[in-house]
Amino acid sequence: MSQRSILITGCSVGGIGHAFVKEFQSRGFQVFATARRLESMSELEGVKGVTLIRLDVTDIDSIRTARNKVSSLSGGKLDILINNAGQVLPGSITDLDLTEFKALLEVNYFAPMSMVKEFLPLLLASDDARIVQTSSISGVVHFPFNGAYNMSKAALNAFADALRVELAPFYNIKVINLITGAVTSNIHRPRSLPENSLYKPMELLYLEKREQMSKVKATPTSQYAQQVASEVMKPKPRAWFWLANMSSVSWFLNSFFPRTLLDRIMAKQFGLNEFASRITQKNTHPSPSGKRTVLITGCSADGIGHALAKEFHSRGGRVFATARRLESMSELQKLGITTLKLDVTRIESICEVRDQVKLMTGGALDILVNNAGQENLMAVSDMDMDAARSIFEVNLYGALSMIQEFVQLLIASGEGRIAHIGSIAGIFPLPFSAPYNSSKAAIHALSNTLRVELAPFNIKVINLLTGGVKSNISRPLSLPEDSIYKSIEQSLLQKRVGISQVTALPTAQYAIRVVTELSKPNPRAWFWLGDKSFLCWIFDTFLWKTSLDGIFIKLTGISELIDQVGDRKVKTA
């Protein structure tokens, strides 16, 4: 039997990846240890069975160079890929620097996707391969002042779920997501608050609380690596593997308690309760007309935003409907709704609309609905990475920029509300839409984190867990000629593309329920609605993570490829 091989990203001294190298080397693996700087792995130099490779996971040329080297040294195959490289970016949501956040996502999310795409041929050549993602409880539990990391790990979790279902036909590959608790690592570093931060008055308290959190008892990296290696090498490893200190508590809270229960715990732990008791809401600016003011993104005809604008308007609200093209909102303009041109991917456009709304409302906004979104159906193995990034530009970065630019107007309202059009795709393993799933999972993490951070300012954050709703968001699925799914293309077109639209809820009905909920004094933090949403809530609340894999494999046509692969194995046996 040939020696088994493993590639690990992020192997600098003192980190989890470094411990992985030592553990798998001790178990007889041919280990390819990678990092951006070879000198950061100097302790591993000369260790038998370990090959050091310079790899920048954010550079596709660097990834391909590493792939070619691994292929030449391992005989054209790879048995285990561990996507471990990661970064953190502490700070509140309203203080996040968008450029830094995008750089974080490049390492924590887009790099694992690129690595899987480029190394998949080598993994398919193995008789028993594993793809392992080093995720975190932060992707499940909403730690305040940690929103960037929370969002990146929530996105990674959704990616792993979609990948697991997409690769189901290839029995030799298993996907394992490591939901990691507190591990001794060199990744977390303190960071002061910006001078214009909403939280600047509590900076000393914030730094003190962060220092306390850093002293939480952590699992040593060597012990963590042993646990991971033992699980990964099992014939049937767990799809979600919770491990290290605090992971059991996090699993218990996530599985059996309402999400808002953590709000009070986190607010107290990070000093937000104490901060809230110090500040008083000043300079509130109720609308001169007495009408509640609402701004909605993505209001083009036939979409959810369009229906929401009409429903808020019918109930007497002063609505600012926005879209990239004014002509796409001509019907709303005829109804007397204020329509504004807005591209959520351009900060200049957002600031221009902010200034217009500020002038027209006297300096306040009651409700912000982040609805603008895109979807692009494609398998991970065929993914256009630029197309994947463009989905995040609209779905996540656009929403984040809107929050940052409009938060002062929402505070001035005295009882502001932020609603995000989330999706059940951010929770369930829906194949062929990993970037969309991940962007919505990140939105869910954004909502959870923001709900705690903005509570002192009397702003409520509502996450709309949307099931099937009539929409024009989806784009057709088109497979390249060399796609591993080409043989079932027609089935995928018929089943996957229309899966959410067959019995979808009309947008008008959806809008009625959303506006009713947002008009309540205490709207639900997570509001499930749309076709099959109640069923999805049951699965998410009471069943295990892989419980829906078989259903989606059948619904999307992947089962046909499983049959084909099975037939080929029988013929070659």
Coordinates of C-alpha atoms in Angstrom, one line a residue:
M1 CA 0.0 0.0 0.0
S2 CA 1.4 3.4 -1.0
Q3 CA 2.0 6.0 1.7
R4 CA -1.0 8.3 2.4
S5 CA -0.6 12.0 1.7
I6 CA -2.0 15.1 3.3
L7 CA -1.8 18.8 2.6
I8 CA -2.3 21.3 5.4
T9 CA -2.6 25.1 5.0
G10 CA -1.6 27.6 7.6
C11 CA 1.2 25.7 9.3
S12 CA 3.1 28.5 11.0
V13 CA 4.8 27.8 14.3
G14 CA 2.4 28.0 17.3
G15 CA -0.8 27.4 15.4
I16 CA -3.2 24.6 14.8
G17 CA -1.8 23.7 11.4
H18 CA 1.7 23.2 12.9
A19 CA 0.2 20.7 15.4
F20 CA -1.6 18.9 12.5
V21 CA 1.7 18.5 10.7
K22 CA 3.4 16.9 13.7
E23 CA 0.4 14.6 14.4
F24 CA -0.1 13.3 10.9
Q25 CA 3.7 12.9 10.4
S26 CA 3.7 10.7 13.5
R27 CA 1.0 8.6 12.0
G28 CA 3.1 7.8 8.9
F29 CA 1.6 10.3 6.4
Q30 CA 3.5 12.1 3.7
V31 CA 2.8 15.6 4.9
F32 CA 2.8 18.8 2.7
A33 CA 3.0 21.7 5.1
T34 CA 2.2 25.1 3.7
A35 CA 2.4 28.7 4.8
R36 CA 2.9 32.1 3.2
R37 CA 6.4 32.3 4.7
L38 CA 8.7 29.3 4.7
E39 CA 10.6 30.7 7.6
S40 CA 7.5 30.5 9.8
M41 CA 7.8 26.7 9.4
S42 CA 11.5 26.5 10.1
E43 CA 11.0 24.2 13.0
L44 CA 9.6 21.6 10.6
E45 CA 12.6 21.8 8.2
G46 CA 14.3 18.5 7.8
V47 CA 11.6 16.5 9.5
K48 CA 11.3 13.1 7.8
G49 CA 8.1 12.8 5.7
V50 CA 7.4 16.6 5.8
T51 CA 7.7 18.7 2.7
L52 CA 7.5 22.5 3.2
I53 CA 5.7 24.5 0.4
R54 CA 5.4 28.2 0.2
L55 CA 1.7 28.9 -0.4
D56 CA -0.4 32.0 -0.4
V57 CA -4.0 30.7 -0.3
T58 CA -5.3 34.0 -1.7
D59 CA -3.2 33.7 -4.9
I60 CA -4.6 31.3 -7.5
D61 CA -1.2 31.0 -9.2
S62 CA 0.4 30.0 -5.8
I63 CA -2.3 27.4 -5.3
R64 CA -1.7 25.9 -8.7
T65 CA 2.0 25.8 -8.2
A66 CA 1.5 24.0 -4.9
R67 CA -0.9 21.6 -6.6
N68 CA 1.5 20.7 -9.3
K69 CA 4.3 20.1 -6.8
V70 CA 2.1 17.9 -4.7
S71 CA 1.0 15.9 -7.7
S72 CA 4.6 15.3 -8.9
L73 CA 5.6 14.1 -5.4
S74 CA 2.6 12.0 -4.5
G75 CA 2.0 10.2 -7.8
G76 CA -0.9 12.4 -8.8
K77 CA -3.2 12.0 -5.8
L78 CA -3.9 13.5 -2.4
D79 CA -5.7 11.7 0.4
I80 CA -6.5 14.5 2.8
L81 CA -6.8 18.3 2.3
I82 CA -7.1 20.4 5.5
N83 CA -8.1 24.0 4.9
N84 CA -6.8 25.5 8.1
A85 CA -5.3 28.9 7.2
G86 CA -7.3 31.6 8.9
Q87 CA -7.3 35.2 10.2
V88 CA -9.3 37.2 12.7
L89 CA -10.5 40.9 12.6
P90 CA -11.8 42.0 16.0
G91 CA -14.2 45.0 16.2
S92 CA -17.8 45.9 16.0
I93 CA -19.9 45.6 12.8
T94 CA -20.2 49.3 12.5
D95 CA -16.5 49.8 12.8
L96 CA -15.4 47.1 10.3
D97 CA -13.1 48.3 7.5
L98 CA -14.6 46.8 4.3
T99 CA -11.2 46.4 2.7
E100 CA -9.9 44.5 5.7
F101 CA -13.1 42.4 5.9
K102 CA -12.8 41.4 2.2
A103 CA -9.2 40.4 2.8
L104 CA -10.3 38.2 5.8
L105 CA -13.0 36.5 3.6
E106 CA -10.3 35.8 1.0
V107 CA -8.4 33.8 3.5
N108 CA -11.2 32.2 5.6
Y109 CA -13.7 31.5 2.9
F110 CA -12.7 32.0 -0.7
A111 CA -9.3 30.3 -0.2
P112 CA -10.9 26.9 0.9
M113 CA -13.2 27.0 -2.1
S114 CA -10.2 27.6 -4.4
M115 CA -8.2 24.9 -2.7
V116 CA -11.0 22.4 -3.1
K117 CA -11.6 23.3 -6.7
E118 CA -7.9 23.0 -7.7
F119 CA -7.0 19.9 -5.7
L120 CA -10.2 18.0 -6.4
P121 CA -8.7 16.0 -9.3
L122 CA -6.0 14.7 -6.9
L123 CA -8.6 13.9 -4.2
L124 CA -10.7 12.0 -6.8
A125 CA -7.6 9.9 -7.6
S126 CA -7.4 8.7 -4.0
D127 CA -9.2 5.6 -2.9
D128 CA -10.3 7.2 0.4
A129 CA -10.1 11.0 0.5
R130 CA -11.0 13.6 3.1
I131 CA -11.7 17.4 2.8
V132 CA -11.4 19.0 6.3
Q133 CA -12.4 22.6 7.1
T134 CA -11.1 24.2 10.3
S135 CA -14.2 26.1 11.3
S136 CA -15.2 27.5 14.7
I137 CA -18.0 27.9 17.2
S138 CA -17.9 31.5 16.2
G139 CA -19.8 30.5 13.0
V140 CA -22.6 29.3 15.2
V141 CA -22.4 31.3 18.4
H142 CA -22.6 35.1 18.0
F143 CA -19.7 36.7 19.9
P144 CA -20.0 40.5 19.8
F145 CA -17.1 42.6 18.6
N146 CA -16.1 39.5 16.5
G147 CA -18.6 39.9 13.6
A148 CA -16.1 39.6 10.8
Y149 CA -14.8 36.2 12.1
N150 CA -18.3 35.1 12.9
M151 CA -19.5 35.8 9.4
S152 CA -16.5 34.1 7.7
K153 CA -16.9 30.9 9.7
A154 CA -20.7 30.8 9.2
A155 CA -20.0 31.1 5.5
L156 CA -17.4 28.3 5.7
N157 CA -19.9 26.0 7.5
A158 CA -22.5 26.5 4.7
F159 CA -19.8 25.8 2.1
A160 CA -18.9 22.5 3.7
D161 CA -22.5 21.5 3.8
A162 CA -23.1 22.2 0.1
L163 CA -19.8 20.5 -0.8
R164 CA -20.7 17.4 1.2
V165 CA -23.9 16.9 -0.9
E166 CA -22.3 17.8 -4.2
L167 CA -19.6 15.2 -3.7
A168 CA -21.9 12.5 -2.4
P169 CA -21.7 10.5 -5.7
F170 CA -17.9 10.1 -5.2
Y171 CA -17.9 7.6 -2.4
N172 CA -14.2 8.0 -1.9
I173 CA -14.4 11.7 -0.7
K174 CA -15.8 12.7 2.7
V175 CA -16.2 16.3 4.0
I176 CA -15.6 17.0 7.6
N177 CA -16.3 20.4 9.2
L178 CA -14.4 21.1 12.5
I179 CA -16.5 23.2 14.8
T180 CA -13.6 24.3 17.0
G181 CA -13.9 25.8 20.5
A182 CA -11.1 27.4 22.5
V183 CA -7.7 26.2 21.3
T184 CA -4.3 27.6 22.3
S185 CA -3.4 29.5 19.2
N186 CA -1.6 32.6 18.0
I187 CA -4.5 33.8 15.9
H188 CA -6.3 36.2 18.3
R189 CA -4.8 39.7 19.0
P190 CA -6.2 42.7 20.8
R191 CA -7.2 45.8 18.9
S192 CA -8.2 49.3 19.9
L193 CA -11.4 50.9 18.8
P194 CA -11.5 53.6 16.1
E195 CA -11.8 57.2 17.3
N196 CA -15.3 57.6 15.7
S197 CA -16.6 54.3 17.1
L198 CA -20.0 54.2 18.7
Y199 CA -18.3 52.1 21.4
K200 CA -15.4 54.4 22.1
P201 CA -16.8 55.5 25.5
M202 CA -16.5 51.8 26.6
E203 CA -13.1 51.1 25.1
L204 CA -11.3 50.3 28.4
L205 CA -14.2 48.0 29.4
Y206 CA -14.1 46.4 25.9
L207 CA -10.4 45.7 26.1
E208 CA -10.8 44.4 29.7
K209 CA -13.5 42.0 28.6
R210 CA -11.6 40.8 25.6
E211 CA -8.5 40.2 27.8
Q212 CA -10.7 38.1 30.1
M213 CA -12.0 36.1 27.1
S214 CA -8.5 35.4 25.9
K215 CA -7.7 33.7 29.3
V216 CA -10.5 31.2 28.9
K217 CA -9.1 27.7 29.4
A218 CA -8.1 26.4 25.9
T219 CA -7.3 23.0 24.6
P220 CA -3.6 22.6 23.7
T221 CA -3.0 22.4 19.9
S222 CA -1.4 19.0 20.2
Q223 CA -4.4 17.5 22.0
Y224 CA -6.7 19.1 19.4
A225 CA -4.7 17.7 16.5
Q226 CA -4.8 14.2 18.0
Q227 CA -8.6 14.4 18.3
V228 CA -8.9 15.6 14.7
A229 CA -6.6 13.0 13.3
S230 CA -8.5 10.2 15.0
E231 CA -11.8 11.4 13.7
V232 CA -10.6 12.1 10.2
M233 CA -9.2 8.6 9.8
K234 CA -12.4 6.8 10.8
P235 CA -14.2 5.0 8.0
K236 CA -17.2 7.2 8.6
P237 CA -16.1 10.5 10.2
R238 CA -18.7 13.0 11.5
A239 CA -19.8 15.7 9.1
W240 CA -19.8 18.3 11.9
F241 CA -17.2 17.5 14.6
W242 CA -17.5 19.7 17.7
L243 CA -14.3 19.7 19.7
A244 CA -12.1 21.6 22.1
N245 CA -13.0 23.6 25.2
M246 CA -16.4 25.5 25.1
S247 CA -17.6 23.4 22.1
S248 CA -19.9 21.2 24.1
V249 CA -21.6 24.2 25.8
S250 CA -21.9 25.9 22.4
W251 CA -23.4 22.8 20.8
F252 CA -25.9 22.5 23.7
L253 CA -27.0 26.1 23.5
N254 CA -27.2 26.0 19.7
S255 CA -29.2 22.8 19.7
F256 CA -31.7 23.3 22.5
F257 CA -32.1 27.0 23.4
P258 CA -33.6 30.0 21.5
R259 CA -30.9 32.0 19.7
T260 CA -31.9 35.1 21.7
L261 CA -31.0 33.4 24.9
L262 CA -27.3 34.0 24.1
D263 CA -28.0 37.7 23.6
R264 CA -28.2 38.4 27.3
I265 CA -25.2 36.2 28.0
M266 CA -23.0 37.8 25.4
A267 CA -24.2 41.4 26.3
K268 CA -23.1 40.8 29.9
Q269 CA -19.9 39.0 29.0
F270 CA -18.7 41.8 26.7
G271 CA -19.8 44.7 28.9
L272 CA -22.7 45.9 26.6
N273 CA -25.2 45.8 29.5
E274 CA -23.0 48.1 31.5
F275 CA -22.5 50.3 28.5
A276 CA -26.2 50.5 27.8
S277 CA -26.8 51.7 31.4
R278 CA -24.4 54.6 30.9
I279 CA -25.8 56.0 27.7
T280 CA -29.1 57.8 27.1
Q281 CA -30.8 58.1 23.7
K282 CA -30.5 61.7 22.5
N283 CA -31.4 63.6 19.4
T284 CA -34.2 61.4 18.3
H285 CA -35.9 62.8 15.2
P286 CA -39.4 61.5 14.6
S287 CA -40.6 62.0 11.1
P288 CA -42.3 65.4 10.6
S289 CA -45.2 63.7 8.8
G290 CA -45.7 61.2 11.6
K291 CA -45.2 58.3 9.1
R292 CA -42.7 55.6 9.7
T293 CA -39.8 55.9 7.3
V294 CA -38.6 52.7 5.5
L295 CA -35.7 52.2 3.1
I296 CA -35.6 49.0 1.0
T297 CA -32.8 47.8 -1.3
G298 CA -33.4 45.7 -4.4
C299 CA -36.9 47.0 -5.4
S300 CA -36.9 46.0 -9.1
A301 CA -40.2 44.8 -10.5
D302 CA -41.4 41.3 -9.6
G303 CA -39.1 40.9 -6.7
I304 CA -39.4 40.7 -3.0
G305 CA -38.3 44.3 -2.5
H306 CA -40.9 45.6 -4.9
A307 CA -43.7 43.8 -3.0
L308 CA -42.4 45.1 0.3
A309 CA -42.3 48.7 -0.9
K310 CA -46.0 48.4 -2.0
E311 CA -47.1 46.9 1.2
F312 CA -45.3 49.4 3.5
H313 CA -46.8 52.2 1.3
S314 CA -50.3 50.8 1.5
R315 CA -50.0 50.9 5.3
G316 CA -49.1 54.6 5.4
G317 CA -45.4 54.3 5.6
R318 CA -43.0 56.7 3.9
V319 CA -41.1 54.4 1.6
F320 CA -37.8 54.9 -0.1
A321 CA -37.5 52.2 -2.7
T322 CA -34.1 51.7 -4.3
A323 CA -32.6 49.8 -7.2
R324 CA -29.7 50.1 -9.6
R325 CA -32.1 51.2 -12.4
L326 CA -34.9 53.7 -11.8
E327 CA -36.9 52.4 -14.7
S328 CA -37.2 49.0 -13.0
M329 CA -39.3 50.8 -10.3
S330 CA -41.6 52.8 -12.6
E331 CA -44.7 51.1 -11.1
L332 CA -43.7 52.2 -7.6
Q333 CA -43.1 55.7 -8.7
K334 CA -46.6 55.9 -10.1
L335 CA -48.0 54.9 -6.7
G336 CA -46.3 57.9 -5.1
I337 CA -43.4 56.0 -3.6
T338 CA -40.0 57.8 -3.6
T339 CA -37.6 55.9 -5.8
L340 CA -33.9 56.4 -5.6
K341 CA -31.1 55.0 -7.7
L342 CA -28.8 52.9 -5.6
D343 CA -26.0 50.4 -6.3
V344 CA -25.2 48.7 -2.9
T345 CA -21.7 47.7 -4.2
R346 CA -20.6 51.3 -4.5
I347 CA -20.0 53.3 -1.3
E348 CA -20.4 56.6 -3.2
S349 CA -23.9 55.5 -4.3
I350 CA -24.8 54.5 -0.7
C351 CA -23.6 57.8 0.7
E352 CA -25.5 59.8 -1.9
V353 CA -28.8 58.0 -1.0
R354 CA -28.0 58.4 2.7
D355 CA -27.7 62.1 2.3
Q356 CA -30.9 62.3 0.3
V357 CA -32.9 60.3 2.9
K358 CA -31.4 62.4 5.7
L359 CA -32.5 65.6 4.1
M360 CA -36.0 64.3 3.4
T361 CA -36.6 62.8 6.8
G362 CA -35.0 65.4 9.0
G363 CA -32.1 63.1 9.9
A364 CA -33.7 59.8 10.9
L365 CA -34.7 56.4 9.4
D366 CA -37.0 54.0 11.2
I367 CA -36.5 50.8 9.2
L368 CA -33.8 49.6 6.9
V369 CA -34.5 46.4 4.8
N370 CA -31.5 44.9 3.2
N371 CA -33.1 42.9 0.4
A372 CA -30.8 43.3 -2.6
G373 CA -29.4 39.9 -3.6
Q374 CA -27.9 37.7 -6.3
E375 CA -27.7 34.0 -6.9
N376 CA -25.5 32.0 -9.3
L377 CA -26.0 28.3 -9.7
M378 CA -22.8 26.4 -10.1
A379 CA -21.0 23.4 -8.6
V380 CA -17.9 24.1 -6.5
S381 CA -15.8 22.0 -8.9
D382 CA -16.9 24.3 -11.8
M383 CA -17.0 27.5 -9.8
D384 CA -16.1 30.8 -11.4
M385 CA -14.4 32.5 -8.4
D386 CA -15.1 36.0 -9.7
A387 CA -18.8 35.2 -10.0
A388 CA -18.7 33.8 -6.4
R389 CA -17.1 37.0 -5.2
S390 CA -19.7 39.1 -7.0
I391 CA -22.5 37.4 -5.0
F392 CA -20.8 38.5 -1.8
E393 CA -20.4 42.0 -3.1
V394 CA -24.2 42.4 -3.3
N395 CA -25.5 40.0 -0.6
L396 CA -23.0 40.6 2.2
Y397 CA -20.7 43.6 1.6
G398 CA -23.6 45.7 0.3
A399 CA -25.7 44.9 3.4
L400 CA -22.7 45.7 5.7
S401 CA -22.1 49.0 3.9
M402 CA -25.8 50.0 4.2
I403 CA -25.7 49.3 8.0
Q404 CA -22.6 51.4 8.5
E405 CA -23.8 54.4 6.5
F406 CA -27.3 54.4 7.9
V407 CA -26.7 53.4 11.5
Q408 CA -26.7 57.1 12.7
L409 CA -30.1 57.7 11.1
L410 CA -31.5 54.5 12.7
I411 CA -30.2 55.6 16.1
A412 CA -31.8 59.0 15.6
S413 CA -35.1 57.3 15.1
G414 CA -35.2 56.2 18.7
E415 CA -36.5 52.8 17.8
G416 CA -34.8 51.8 14.6
R417 CA -35.0 48.4 12.9
I418 CA -32.8 46.5 10.5
A419 CA -34.3 43.6 8.6
H420 CA -32.2 41.2 6.5
I421 CA -33.7 39.0 3.9
G422 CA -32.0 35.8 4.9
S423 CA -32.7 32.3 3.4
I424 CA -33.1 28.7 4.4
A425 CA -30.2 28.2 1.9
G426 CA -27.9 29.6 4.6
I427 CA -28.8 26.7 6.9
F428 CA -29.4 23.7 4.7
P429 CA -27.0 21.8 2.4
L430 CA -28.5 23.1 -0.9
P431 CA -26.1 21.9 -3.6
F432 CA -24.8 24.0 -6.6
S433 CA -25.2 27.3 -4.8
A434 CA -22.4 27.3 -2.3
P435 CA -21.6 31.0 -2.6
Y436 CA -25.2 32.0 -2.2
N437 CA -25.7 29.6 0.7
S438 CA -22.6 31.0 2.3
S439 CA -23.5 34.6 1.8
K440 CA -26.9 34.0 3.5
A441 CA -25.2 32.1 6.3
A442 CA -22.9 35.1 6.8
I443 CA -26.0 37.4 6.8
H444 CA -27.5 35.3 9.6
A445 CA -24.3 35.6 11.6
L446 CA -24.3 39.4 10.8
S447 CA -27.9 39.6 12.1
N448 CA -27.1 37.7 15.3
T449 CA -24.0 39.7 16.1
L450 CA -25.6 43.1 15.2
R451 CA -28.6 42.3 17.4
V452 CA -26.4 42.2 20.5
E453 CA -24.1 45.1 19.5
L454 CA -26.9 47.5 18.6
A455 CA -29.2 46.7 21.5
P456 CA -27.8 49.6 23.7
F457 CA -29.0 52.0 20.9
N458 CA -32.6 50.5 20.9
I459 CA -32.2 49.1 17.4
K460 CA -33.8 45.8 16.8
V461 CA -32.4 43.4 14.1
I462 CA -34.7 40.9 12.4
N463 CA -33.5 38.0 10.3
L464 CA -36.1 36.8 7.8
L465 CA -35.5 33.0 7.2
T466 CA -37.0 32.9 3.8
G467 CA -38.2 29.7 2.2
G468 CA -39.7 29.4 -1.3
V469 CA -40.9 32.8 -2.6
K470 CA -41.6 33.7 -6.2
S471 CA -38.6 35.6 -7.3
N472 CA -36.5 36.6 -10.3
I473 CA -33.2 36.2 -8.4
S474 CA -32.0 32.8 -9.8
R475 CA -29.8 32.5 -12.9
P476 CA -29.8 29.4 -15.1
L477 CA -27.4 26.6 -14.4
S478 CA -24.8 26.1 -17.1
L479 CA -22.2 23.4 -16.9
P480 CA -18.8 23.5 -18.6
E481 CA -18.0 20.6 -21.0
D482 CA -15.5 19.0 -18.6
S483 CA -17.8 19.2 -15.6
I484 CA -18.0 16.0 -13.5
Y485 CA -21.8 16.6 -13.5
K486 CA -22.2 16.9 -17.3
S487 CA -23.9 13.5 -17.6
I488 CA -26.8 14.7 -15.5
E489 CA -27.0 18.2 -16.8
Q490 CA -30.6 18.0 -18.1
S491 CA -31.8 16.5 -14.8
L492 CA -30.1 19.3 -12.9
L493 CA -31.6 22.0 -15.1
Q494 CA -35.1 20.5 -14.5
K495 CA -34.8 19.8 -10.8
R496 CA -32.3 22.1 -9.2
V497 CA -33.2 25.3 -11.0
G498 CA -36.8 25.1 -10.2
I499 CA -36.6 23.6 -6.8
S500 CA -37.5 26.8 -4.9
Q501 CA -40.1 28.0 -7.3
V502 CA -42.5 25.1 -7.8
T503 CA -44.8 25.8 -4.8
A504 CA -43.3 29.2 -3.9
L505 CA -45.2 31.8 -1.9
P506 CA -46.3 34.8 -3.9
T507 CA -44.3 37.9 -3.1
A508 CA -47.4 39.9 -2.1
Q509 CA -48.3 37.4 0.6
Y510 CA -44.7 37.3 1.7
A511 CA -44.6 41.1 2.0
I512 CA -47.8 41.2 4.1
R513 CA -46.3 38.8 6.7
V514 CA -43.0 40.6 6.8
V515 CA -44.5 44.1 7.2
T516 CA -46.9 42.8 9.9
E517 CA -44.0 41.3 11.8
L518 CA -41.8 44.4 11.5
S519 CA -44.7 46.6 12.7
K520 CA -44.9 44.7 16.0
P521 CA -43.4 46.3 19.2
N522 CA -41.2 43.3 19.6
P523 CA -40.7 41.5 16.3
R524 CA -39.1 38.0 16.3
A525 CA -35.3 38.0 15.9
W526 CA -35.6 35.0 13.5
F527 CA -38.8 34.9 11.5
W528 CA -39.3 31.8 9.3
L529 CA -41.6 32.3 6.4
G530 CA -42.1 31.2 2.8
D531 CA -42.9 27.8 1.3
K532 CA -41.5 24.8 3.4
S533 CA -40.1 27.2 6.0
F534 CA -42.0 25.6 8.9
L535 CA -40.7 22.2 7.8
C536 CA -37.2 23.6 7.6
W537 CA -37.5 25.1 11.1
I538 CA -38.4 21.6 12.4
F539 CA -35.3 20.0 10.7
D540 CA -33.0 22.8 11.9
T541 CA -34.4 22.7 15.5
F542 CA -34.7 19.0 16.1
L543 CA -32.6 16.9 13.7
W544 CA -29.0 16.4 13.0
K545 CA -27.0 18.3 10.4
T546 CA -26.9 15.6 7.7
S547 CA -30.6 14.7 8.0
L548 CA -31.4 16.6 4.8
D549 CA -28.6 15.3 2.7
G550 CA -30.5 12.4 1.2
I551 CA -33.5 14.6 0.4
F552 CA -31.5 17.2 -1.4
I553 CA -29.5 14.6 -3.3
K554 CA -32.8 13.2 -4.6
L555 CA -34.5 16.5 -5.2
T556 CA -31.7 18.0 -7.2
G557 CA -30.9 15.0 -9.4
I558 CA -27.6 14.1 -7.8
S559 CA -29.0 10.6 -7.1
E560 CA -28.8 9.9 -10.8
L561 CA -25.0 10.5 -10.8
I562 CA -24.7 8.3 -7.7
D563 CA -26.3 5.5 -9.7
Q564 CA -24.0 6.1 -12.7
V565 CA -20.9 6.1 -10.5
G566 CA -22.1 2.9 -8.8
D567 CA -22.6 1.2 -12.2
R568 CA -19.1 2.1 -13.3
K569 CA -17.6 0.7 -10.1
V570 CA -19.4 -2.6 -10.6
K571 CA -18.2 -2.9 -14.2
T572 CA -14.6 -2.2 -13.3
A573 CA -14.6 -4.5 -10.3

